[in-house]
PDB file of N, CA and C in Angstrom:
ATOM      1  N   MET K 657       0.839  -1.187   0.000  1.00 41.00           N
ATOM      2  CA  MET K 657       0.000   0.000   0.000  1.00 41.00           C
ATOM      3  C   MET K 657       0.880   1.245   0.000  1.00 41.00           C
ATOM      4  N   PRO K 658       0.515   2.239  -0.762  1.00 41.00           N
ATOM      5  CA  PRO K 658       1.316   3.462  -0.770  1.00 41.00           C
ATOM      6  C   PRO K 658       1.184   4.215   0.544  1.00 41.00           C
ATOM      7  N   ARG K 659       2.230   4.856   0.911  1.00 40.00           N
ATOM      8  CA  ARG K 659       2.236   5.658   2.146  1.00 40.00           C
ATOM      9  C   ARG K 659       2.057   7.119   1.783  1.00 40.00           C
ATOM     10  N   THR K 660       1.485   7.885   2.694  1.00 41.00           N
ATOM     11  CA  THR K 660       1.307   9.315   2.459  1.00 41.00           C
ATOM     12  C   THR K 660       1.994  10.085   3.572  1.00 41.00           C
ATOM     13  N   THR K 661       2.518  11.246   3.271  1.00 39.00           N
ATOM     14  CA  THR K 661       3.180  12.037   4.302  1.00 39.00           C
ATOM     15  C   THR K 661       2.306  13.175   4.792  1.00 39.00           C
ATOM     16  N   ASN K 662       1.241  13.487   4.083  1.00 45.00           N
ATOM     17  CA  ASN K 662       0.354  14.567   4.499  1.00 45.00           C
ATOM     18  C   ASN K 662      -1.032  14.017   4.773  1.00 45.00           C
ATOM     19  N   PRO K 663      -1.514  14.153   5.999  1.00 52.00           N
ATOM     20  CA  PRO K 663      -2.826  13.605   6.313  1.00 52.00           C
ATOM     21  C   PRO K 663      -3.932  14.441   5.696  1.00 52.00           C
ATOM     22  N   ALA K 664      -5.011  13.771   5.355  1.00 52.00           N
ATOM     23  CA  ALA K 664      -6.215  14.498   4.959  1.00 52.00           C
ATOM     24  C   ALA K 664      -6.850  15.018   6.237  1.00 52.00           C
ATOM     25  N   THR K 665      -7.458  16.147   6.187  1.00 49.00           N
ATOM     26  CA  THR K 665      -8.072  16.728   7.375  1.00 49.00           C
ATOM     27  C   THR K 665      -9.521  16.286   7.469  1.00 49.00           C
ATOM     28  N   PRO K 666      -9.900  15.646   8.585  1.00 50.00           N
ATOM     29  CA  PRO K 666     -11.298  15.251   8.721  1.00 50.00           C
ATOM     30  C   PRO K 666     -12.178  16.480   8.877  1.00 50.00           C
ATOM     31  N   ARG K 667     -13.431  16.332   8.517  1.00 44.00           N
ATOM     32  CA  ARG K 667     -14.337  17.464   8.656  1.00 44.00           C
ATOM     33  C   ARG K 667     -14.523  17.781  10.131  1.00 44.00           C
ATOM     34  N   PRO K 668     -14.786  19.049  10.481  1.00 42.00           N
ATOM     35  CA  PRO K 668     -14.949  19.441  11.882  1.00 42.00           C
ATOM     36  C   PRO K 668     -16.042  18.626  12.556  1.00 42.00           C
ATOM     37  N   GLY K 669     -15.738  18.167  13.765  1.00 43.00           N
ATOM     38  CA  GLY K 669     -16.713  17.436  14.559  1.00 43.00           C
ATOM     39  C   GLY K 669     -16.796  15.956  14.245  1.00 43.00           C
ATOM     40  N   ALA K 670     -16.028  15.467  13.293  1.00 44.00           N
ATOM     41  CA  ALA K 670     -16.094  14.055  12.927  1.00 44.00           C
ATOM     42  C   ALA K 670     -15.325  13.211  13.930  1.00 44.00           C
ATOM     43  N   ASP K 671     -15.910  12.112  14.323  1.00 45.00           N
ATOM     44  CA  ASP K 671     -15.270  11.144  15.215  1.00 45.00           C
ATOM     45  C   ASP K 671     -14.497  11.821  16.343  1.00 45.00           C
ATOM     46  N   ARG K 672     -15.226  12.315  17.294  1.00 43.00           N
ATOM     47  CA  ARG K 672     -14.624  13.099  18.380  1.00 43.00           C
ATOM     48  C   ARG K 672     -14.006  12.253  19.484  1.00 43.00           C
ATOM     49  N   HIS K 673     -14.053  10.941  19.365  1.00 50.00           N
ATOM     50  CA  HIS K 673     -13.475  10.087  20.401  1.00 50.00           C
ATOM     51  C   HIS K 673     -11.995  10.415  20.531  1.00 50.00           C
ATOM     52  N   ALA K 674     -11.533  10.483  21.729  1.00 51.00           N
ATOM     53  CA  ALA K 674     -10.106  10.742  21.934  1.00 51.00           C
ATOM     54  C   ALA K 674      -9.620   9.869  23.074  1.00 51.00           C
ATOM     55  N   ILE K 675      -8.602   9.118  22.827  1.00 52.00           N
ATOM     56  CA  ILE K 675      -7.995   8.283  23.851  1.00 52.00           C
ATOM     57  C   ILE K 675      -6.541   8.710  23.930  1.00 52.00           C
ATOM     58  N   PRO K 676      -6.067   9.071  25.122  1.00 52.00           N
ATOM     59  CA  PRO K 676      -4.668   9.487  25.241  1.00 52.00           C
ATOM     60  C   PRO K 676      -3.733   8.414  24.694  1.00 52.00           C
ATOM     61  N   GLN K 677      -2.692   8.844  23.981  1.00 56.00           N
ATOM     62  CA  GLN K 677      -1.776   7.902  23.344  1.00 56.00           C
ATOM     63  C   GLN K 677      -1.162   6.912  24.312  1.00 56.00           C
ATOM     64  N   ASP K 678      -0.928   7.310  25.548  1.00 56.00           N
ATOM     65  CA  ASP K 678      -0.301   6.390  26.487  1.00 56.00           C
ATOM     66  C   ASP K 678      -1.257   5.301  26.960  1.00 56.00           C
ATOM     67  N   ARG K 679      -2.536   5.364  26.571  1.00 54.00           N
ATOM     68  CA  ARG K 679      -3.503   4.355  26.984  1.00 54.00           C
ATOM     69  C   ARG K 679      -3.798   3.338  25.894  1.00 54.00           C
ATOM     70  N   TRP K 680      -3.234   3.490  24.698  1.00 54.00           N
ATOM     71  CA  TRP K 680      -3.498   2.522  23.637  1.00 54.00           C
ATOM     72  C   TRP K 680      -2.897   1.183  24.014  1.00 54.00           C
ATOM     73  N   PRO K 681      -3.682   0.112  23.933  1.00 51.00           N
ATOM     74  CA  PRO K 681      -3.155  -1.200  24.292  1.00 51.00           C
ATOM     75  C   PRO K 681      -2.314  -1.849  23.196  1.00 51.00           C
ATOM     76  N   GLU K 682      -2.392  -1.360  21.973  1.00 56.00           N
ATOM     77  CA  GLU K 682      -1.636  -1.965  20.880  1.00 56.00           C
ATOM     78  C   GLU K 682      -0.147  -1.683  21.049  1.00 56.00           C
ATOM     79  N   PRO K 683       0.684  -2.636  20.646  1.00 65.00           N
ATOM     80  CA  PRO K 683       2.132  -2.430  20.763  1.00 65.00           C
ATOM     81  C   PRO K 683       2.633  -1.348  19.814  1.00 65.00           C
ATOM     82  N   ALA K 684       3.763  -0.792  20.175  1.00 77.00           N
ATOM     83  CA  ALA K 684       4.370   0.266  19.364  1.00 77.00           C
ATOM     84  C   ALA K 684       4.673  -0.221  17.947  1.00 77.00           C
ATOM     85  N   ARG K 685       4.844  -1.512  17.772  1.00 81.00           N
ATOM     86  CA  ARG K 685       5.114  -2.080  16.451  1.00 81.00           C
ATOM     87  C   ARG K 685       4.049  -1.662  15.445  1.00 81.00           C
ATOM     88  N   LEU K 686       2.777  -1.652  15.855  1.00 84.00           N
ATOM     89  CA  LEU K 686       1.706  -1.258  14.933  1.00 84.00           C
ATOM     90  C   LEU K 686       1.812   0.214  14.565  1.00 84.00           C
ATOM     91  N   ARG K 687       2.215   1.045  15.518  1.00 82.00           N
ATOM     92  CA  ARG K 687       2.374   2.469  15.226  1.00 82.00           C
ATOM     93  C   ARG K 687       3.489   2.678  14.199  1.00 82.00           C
ATOM     94  N   LEU K 688       4.512   1.863  14.256  1.00 87.00           N
ATOM     95  CA  LEU K 688       5.591   1.956  13.268  1.00 87.00           C
ATOM     96  C   LEU K 688       5.155   1.363  11.933  1.00 87.00           C
ATOM     97  N   GLU K 689       4.473   0.236  11.984  1.00 91.00           N
ATOM     98  CA  GLU K 689       4.035  -0.437  10.764  1.00 91.00           C
ATOM     99  C   GLU K 689       3.071   0.423   9.946  1.00 91.00           C
ATOM    100  N   TYR K 690       2.219   1.183  10.623  1.00 93.00           N
ATOM    101  CA  TYR K 690       1.213   1.994   9.939  1.00 93.00           C
ATOM    102  C   TYR K 690       1.555   3.487   9.946  1.00 93.00           C
ATOM    103  N   ALA K 691       2.808   3.818  10.196  1.00 93.00           N
ATOM    104  CA  ALA K 691       3.236   5.223  10.206  1.00 93.00           C
ATOM    105  C   ALA K 691       2.914   5.881   8.864  1.00 93.00           C
ATOM    106  N   GLY K 692       2.359   7.095   8.939  1.00 94.00           N
ATOM    107  CA  GLY K 692       1.987   7.826   7.738  1.00 94.00           C
ATOM    108  C   GLY K 692       0.624   7.449   7.191  1.00 94.00           C
ATOM    109  N   ARG K 693      -0.150   6.689   7.953  1.00 96.00           N
ATOM    110  CA  ARG K 693      -1.460   6.200   7.513  1.00 96.00           C
ATOM    111  C   ARG K 693      -2.536   6.619   8.508  1.00 96.00           C
ATOM    112  N   TRP K 694      -3.769   6.650   8.042  1.00 96.00           N
ATOM    113  CA  TRP K 694      -4.925   6.770   8.921  1.00 96.00           C
ATOM    114  C   TRP K 694      -5.261   5.370   9.402  1.00 96.00           C
ATOM    115  N   VAL K 695      -5.539   5.218  10.689  1.00 95.00           N
ATOM    116  CA  VAL K 695      -5.954   3.932  11.243  1.00 95.00           C
ATOM    117  C   VAL K 695      -7.244   4.121  12.025  1.00 95.00           C
ATOM    118  N   ALA K 696      -7.984   3.037  12.166  1.00 94.00           N
ATOM    119  CA  ALA K 696      -9.205   3.042  12.962  1.00 94.00           C
ATOM    120  C   ALA K 696      -9.068   1.958  14.018  1.00 94.00           C
ATOM    121  N   TRP K 697      -9.405   2.339  15.244  1.00 90.00           N
ATOM    122  CA  TRP K 697      -9.309   1.434  16.381  1.00 90.00           C
ATOM    123  C   TRP K 697     -10.715   1.163  16.910  1.00 90.00           C
ATOM    124  N   ALA K 698     -10.932  -0.059  17.369  1.00 87.00           N
ATOM    125  CA  ALA K 698     -12.160  -0.378  18.087  1.00 87.00           C
ATOM    126  C   ALA K 698     -11.972   0.116  19.516  1.00 87.00           C
ATOM    127  N   GLU K 699     -13.070   0.235  20.254  1.00 83.00           N
ATOM    128  CA  GLU K 699     -12.964   0.731  21.631  1.00 83.00           C
ATOM    129  C   GLU K 699     -12.118  -0.169  22.515  1.00 83.00           C
ATOM    130  N   ASP K 700     -11.993  -1.453  22.151  1.00 81.00           N
ATOM    131  CA  ASP K 700     -11.169  -2.362  22.952  1.00 81.00           C
ATOM    132  C   ASP K 700      -9.692  -2.300  22.560  1.00 81.00           C
ATOM    133  N   GLY K 701      -9.333  -1.390  21.630  1.00 80.00           N
ATOM    134  CA  GLY K 701      -7.941  -1.192  21.262  1.00 80.00           C
ATOM    135  C   GLY K 701      -7.470  -1.981  20.057  1.00 80.00           C
ATOM    136  N   ARG K 702      -8.359  -2.769  19.439  1.00 85.00           N
ATOM    137  CA  ARG K 702      -7.963  -3.523  18.244  1.00 85.00           C
ATOM    138  C   ARG K 702      -7.856  -2.588  17.045  1.00 85.00           C
ATOM    139  N   LEU K 703      -6.831  -2.787  16.246  1.00 90.00           N
ATOM    140  CA  LEU K 703      -6.708  -2.068  14.979  1.00 90.00           C
ATOM    141  C   LEU K 703      -7.661  -2.745  14.005  1.00 90.00           C
ATOM    142  N   ILE K 704      -8.591  -1.976  13.436  1.00 94.00           N
ATOM    143  CA  ILE K 704      -9.593  -2.594  12.572  1.00 94.00           C
ATOM    144  C   ILE K 704      -9.492  -2.167  11.117  1.00 94.00           C
ATOM    145  N   ALA K 705      -8.793  -1.083  10.818  1.00 96.00           N
ATOM    146  CA  ALA K 705      -8.678  -0.637   9.429  1.00 96.00           C
ATOM    147  C   ALA K 705      -7.530   0.349   9.293  1.00 96.00           C
ATOM    148  N   ASP K 706      -7.013   0.455   8.066  1.00 96.00           N
ATOM    149  CA  ASP K 706      -6.049   1.503   7.749  1.00 96.00           C
ATOM    150  C   ASP K 706      -6.315   1.957   6.329  1.00 96.00           C
ATOM    151  N   ALA K 707      -5.980   3.206   6.039  1.00 97.00           N
ATOM    152  CA  ALA K 707      -6.224   3.773   4.712  1.00 97.00           C
ATOM    153  C   ALA K 707      -5.381   5.027   4.533  1.00 97.00           C
ATOM    154  N   ASP K 708      -5.405   5.553   3.302  1.00 96.00           N
ATOM    155  CA  ASP K 708      -4.654   6.767   2.986  1.00 96.00           C
ATOM    156  C   ASP K 708      -5.319   8.036   3.491  1.00 96.00           C
ATOM    157  N   ASP K 709      -6.651   8.004   3.689  1.00 96.00           N
ATOM    158  CA  ASP K 709      -7.337   9.217   4.125  1.00 96.00           C
ATOM    159  C   ASP K 709      -8.417   8.894   5.153  1.00 96.00           C
ATOM    160  N   PHE K 710      -8.862   9.945   5.825  1.00 97.00           N
ATOM    161  CA  PHE K 710      -9.809   9.824   6.930  1.00 97.00           C
ATOM    162  C   PHE K 710     -11.111   9.150   6.514  1.00 97.00           C
ATOM    163  N   GLU K 711     -11.727   9.638   5.448  1.00 97.00           N
ATOM    164  CA  GLU K 711     -13.020   9.081   5.027  1.00 97.00           C
ATOM    165  C   GLU K 711     -12.895   7.599   4.679  1.00 97.00           C
ATOM    166  N   ALA K 712     -11.814   7.223   4.023  1.00 98.00           N
ATOM    167  CA  ALA K 712     -11.626   5.825   3.629  1.00 98.00           C
ATOM    168  C   ALA K 712     -11.449   4.918   4.837  1.00 98.00           C
ATOM    169  N   VAL K 713     -10.694   5.364   5.838  1.00 97.00           N
ATOM    170  CA  VAL K 713     -10.489   4.511   7.011  1.00 97.00           C
ATOM    171  C   VAL K 713     -11.781   4.409   7.821  1.00 97.00           C
ATOM    172  N   ARG K 714     -12.518   5.490   7.909  1.00 95.00           N
ATOM    173  CA  ARG K 714     -13.785   5.447   8.647  1.00 95.00           C
ATOM    174  C   ARG K 714     -14.772   4.509   7.956  1.00 95.00           C
ATOM    175  N   GLU K 715     -14.846   4.582   6.641  1.00 96.00           N
ATOM    176  CA  GLU K 715     -15.747   3.704   5.884  1.00 96.00           C
ATOM    177  C   GLU K 715     -15.319   2.242   6.008  1.00 96.00           C
ATOM    178  N   ALA K 716     -14.021   1.975   5.954  1.00 97.00           N
ATOM    179  CA  ALA K 716     -13.527   0.604   6.102  1.00 97.00           C
ATOM    180  C   ALA K 716     -13.876   0.047   7.478  1.00 97.00           C
ATOM    181  N   ALA K 717     -13.768   0.877   8.501  1.00 96.00           N
ATOM    182  CA  ALA K 717     -14.125   0.447   9.855  1.00 96.00           C
ATOM    183  C   ALA K 717     -15.613   0.128   9.940  1.00 96.00           C
ATOM    184  N   ARG K 718     -16.422   0.954   9.342  1.00 95.00           N
ATOM    185  CA  ARG K 718     -17.872   0.707   9.356  1.00 95.00           C
ATOM    186  C   ARG K 718     -18.215  -0.574   8.599  1.00 95.00           C
ATOM    187  N   ARG K 719     -17.533  -0.826   7.487  1.00 96.00           N
ATOM    188  CA  ARG K 719     -17.757  -2.088   6.756  1.00 96.00           C
ATOM    189  C   ARG K 719     -17.347  -3.284   7.607  1.00 96.00           C
ATOM    190  N   ALA K 720     -16.380  -3.075   8.506  1.00 95.00           N
ATOM    191  CA  ALA K 720     -15.945  -4.140   9.411  1.00 95.00           C
ATOM    192  C   ALA K 720     -16.890  -4.298  10.600  1.00 95.00           C
ATOM    193  N   GLY K 721     -17.938  -3.475  10.650  1.00 94.00           N
ATOM    194  CA  GLY K 721     -18.940  -3.603  11.701  1.00 94.00           C
ATOM    195  C   GLY K 721     -18.763  -2.679  12.889  1.00 94.00           C
ATOM    196  N   VAL K 722     -17.837  -1.739  12.813  1.00 92.00           N
ATOM    197  CA  VAL K 722     -17.615  -0.798  13.913  1.00 92.00           C
ATOM    198  C   VAL K 722     -18.203   0.543  13.492  1.00 92.00           C
ATOM    199  N   GLU K 723     -19.335   0.906  14.085  1.00 90.00           N
ATOM    200  CA  GLU K 723     -20.047   2.123  13.692  1.00 90.00           C
ATOM    201  C   GLU K 723     -19.376   3.408  14.173  1.00 90.00           C
ATOM    202  N   GLN K 724     -18.715   3.364  15.324  1.00 90.00           N
ATOM    203  CA  GLN K 724     -18.063   4.563  15.855  1.00 90.00           C
ATOM    204  C   GLN K 724     -16.593   4.271  16.142  1.00 90.00           C
ATOM    205  N   PRO K 725     -15.801   4.142  15.095  1.00 91.00           N
ATOM    206  CA  PRO K 725     -14.384   3.860  15.303  1.00 91.00           C
ATOM    207  C   PRO K 725     -13.645   5.088  15.822  1.00 91.00           C
ATOM    208  N   VAL K 726     -12.544   4.840  16.472  1.00 92.00           N
ATOM    209  CA  VAL K 726     -11.632   5.914  16.854  1.00 92.00           C
ATOM    210  C   VAL K 726     -10.624   6.006  15.717  1.00 92.00           C
ATOM    211  N   CYS K 727     -10.636   7.118  14.997  1.00 94.00           N
ATOM    212  CA  CYS K 727      -9.759   7.289  13.838  1.00 94.00           C
ATOM    213  C   CYS K 727      -8.587   8.191  14.212  1.00 94.00           C
ATOM    214  N   GLU K 728      -7.417   7.807  13.750  1.00 92.00           N
ATOM    215  CA  GLU K 728      -6.202   8.543  14.114  1.00 92.00           C
ATOM    216  C   GLU K 728      -5.223   8.491  12.948  1.00 92.00           C
ATOM    217  N   TRP K 729      -4.554   9.608  12.695  1.00 93.00           N
ATOM    218  CA  TRP K 729      -3.482   9.632  11.710  1.00 93.00           C
ATOM    219  C   TRP K 729      -2.176   9.414  12.450  1.00 93.00           C
ATOM    220  N   LEU K 730      -1.417   8.420  12.030  1.00 92.00           N
ATOM    221  CA  LEU K 730      -0.129   8.132  12.652  1.00 92.00           C
ATOM    222  C   LEU K 730       0.958   8.819  11.840  1.00 92.00           C
ATOM    223  N   PRO K 731       1.712   9.702  12.461  1.00 90.00           N
ATOM    224  CA  PRO K 731       2.730  10.437  11.705  1.00 90.00           C
ATOM    225  C   PRO K 731       3.812   9.506  11.172  1.00 90.00           C
ATOM    226  N   PRO K 732       4.432   9.887  10.055  1.00 91.00           N
ATOM    227  CA  PRO K 732       5.562   9.106   9.549  1.00 91.00           C
ATOM    228  C   PRO K 732       6.646   9.016  10.621  1.00 91.00           C
ATOM    229  N   ILE K 733       7.438   7.998  10.536  1.00 84.00           N
ATOM    230  CA  ILE K 733       8.462   7.759  11.552  1.00 84.00           C
ATOM    231  C   ILE K 733       9.354   8.974  11.745  1.00 84.00           C
ATOM    232  N   ASP K 734       9.712   9.668  10.677  1.00 83.00           N
ATOM    233  CA  ASP K 734      10.598  10.823  10.810  1.00 83.00           C
ATOM    234  C   ASP K 734       9.902  12.032  11.427  1.00 83.00           C
ATOM    235  N   GLN K 735       8.576  11.991  11.578  1.00 75.00           N
ATOM    236  CA  GLN K 735       7.838  13.080  12.210  1.00 75.00           C
ATOM    237  C   GLN K 735       7.294  12.701  13.580  1.00 75.00           C
ATOM    238  N   ALA K 736       7.449  11.446  13.967  1.00 58.00           N
ATOM    239  CA  ALA K 736       6.894  10.976  15.236  1.00 58.00           C
ATOM    240  C   ALA K 736       7.639  11.603  16.403  1.00 58.00           C
ATOM    241  N   ARG K 737       6.894  11.877  17.459  1.00 61.00           N
ATOM    242  CA  ARG K 737       7.509  12.408  18.677  1.00 61.00           C
ATOM    243  C   ARG K 737       8.199  11.279  19.419  1.00 61.00           C
ATOM    244  N   THR K 738       9.295  11.592  20.052  1.00 58.00           N
ATOM    245  CA  THR K 738       9.980  10.600  20.863  1.00 58.00           C
ATOM    246  C   THR K 738      10.061  11.105  22.286  1.00 58.00           C
ATOM    247  N   VAL K 739      10.183  10.168  23.199  1.00 58.00           N
ATOM    248  CA  VAL K 739      10.313  10.509  24.608  1.00 58.00           C
ATOM    249  C   VAL K 739      11.719  10.130  25.031  1.00 58.00           C
ATOM    250  N   GLY K 740      12.379  11.038  25.716  1.00 59.00           N
ATOM    251  CA  GLY K 740      13.734  10.773  26.158  1.00 59.00           C
ATOM    252  C   GLY K 740      14.722  10.961  25.023  1.00 59.00           C
ATOM    253  N   GLY K 741      15.846  10.318  25.121  1.00 56.00           N
ATOM    254  CA  GLY K 741      16.857  10.424  24.065  1.00 56.00           C
ATOM    255  C   GLY K 741      17.733  11.643  24.257  1.00 56.00           C
ATOM    256  N   ALA K 742      18.769  11.710  23.476  1.00 52.00           N
ATOM    257  CA  ALA K 742      19.713  12.813  23.613  1.00 52.00           C
ATOM    258  C   ALA K 742      19.531  13.836  22.536  1.00 52.00           C
TER     259      ALA K 742
END
């Protein structure tokens, strides 16, 4: 799948669910694997879809049976924030 470096901007008020990043149960490996992509998470923390843009990932999640997915754009690895380090 092609990767994108610029996220599409979701329309205002769309999918307002917000879960602090430190509470995601998925391993960091998934954040690296899907860097630069839109992802959709189920409320239990499962990754249920990924796509190049917000509308596509939301629609894919709904097709997977999740009506209110938590959608998030994961920054490319070179733009990701790091904690600690020199």
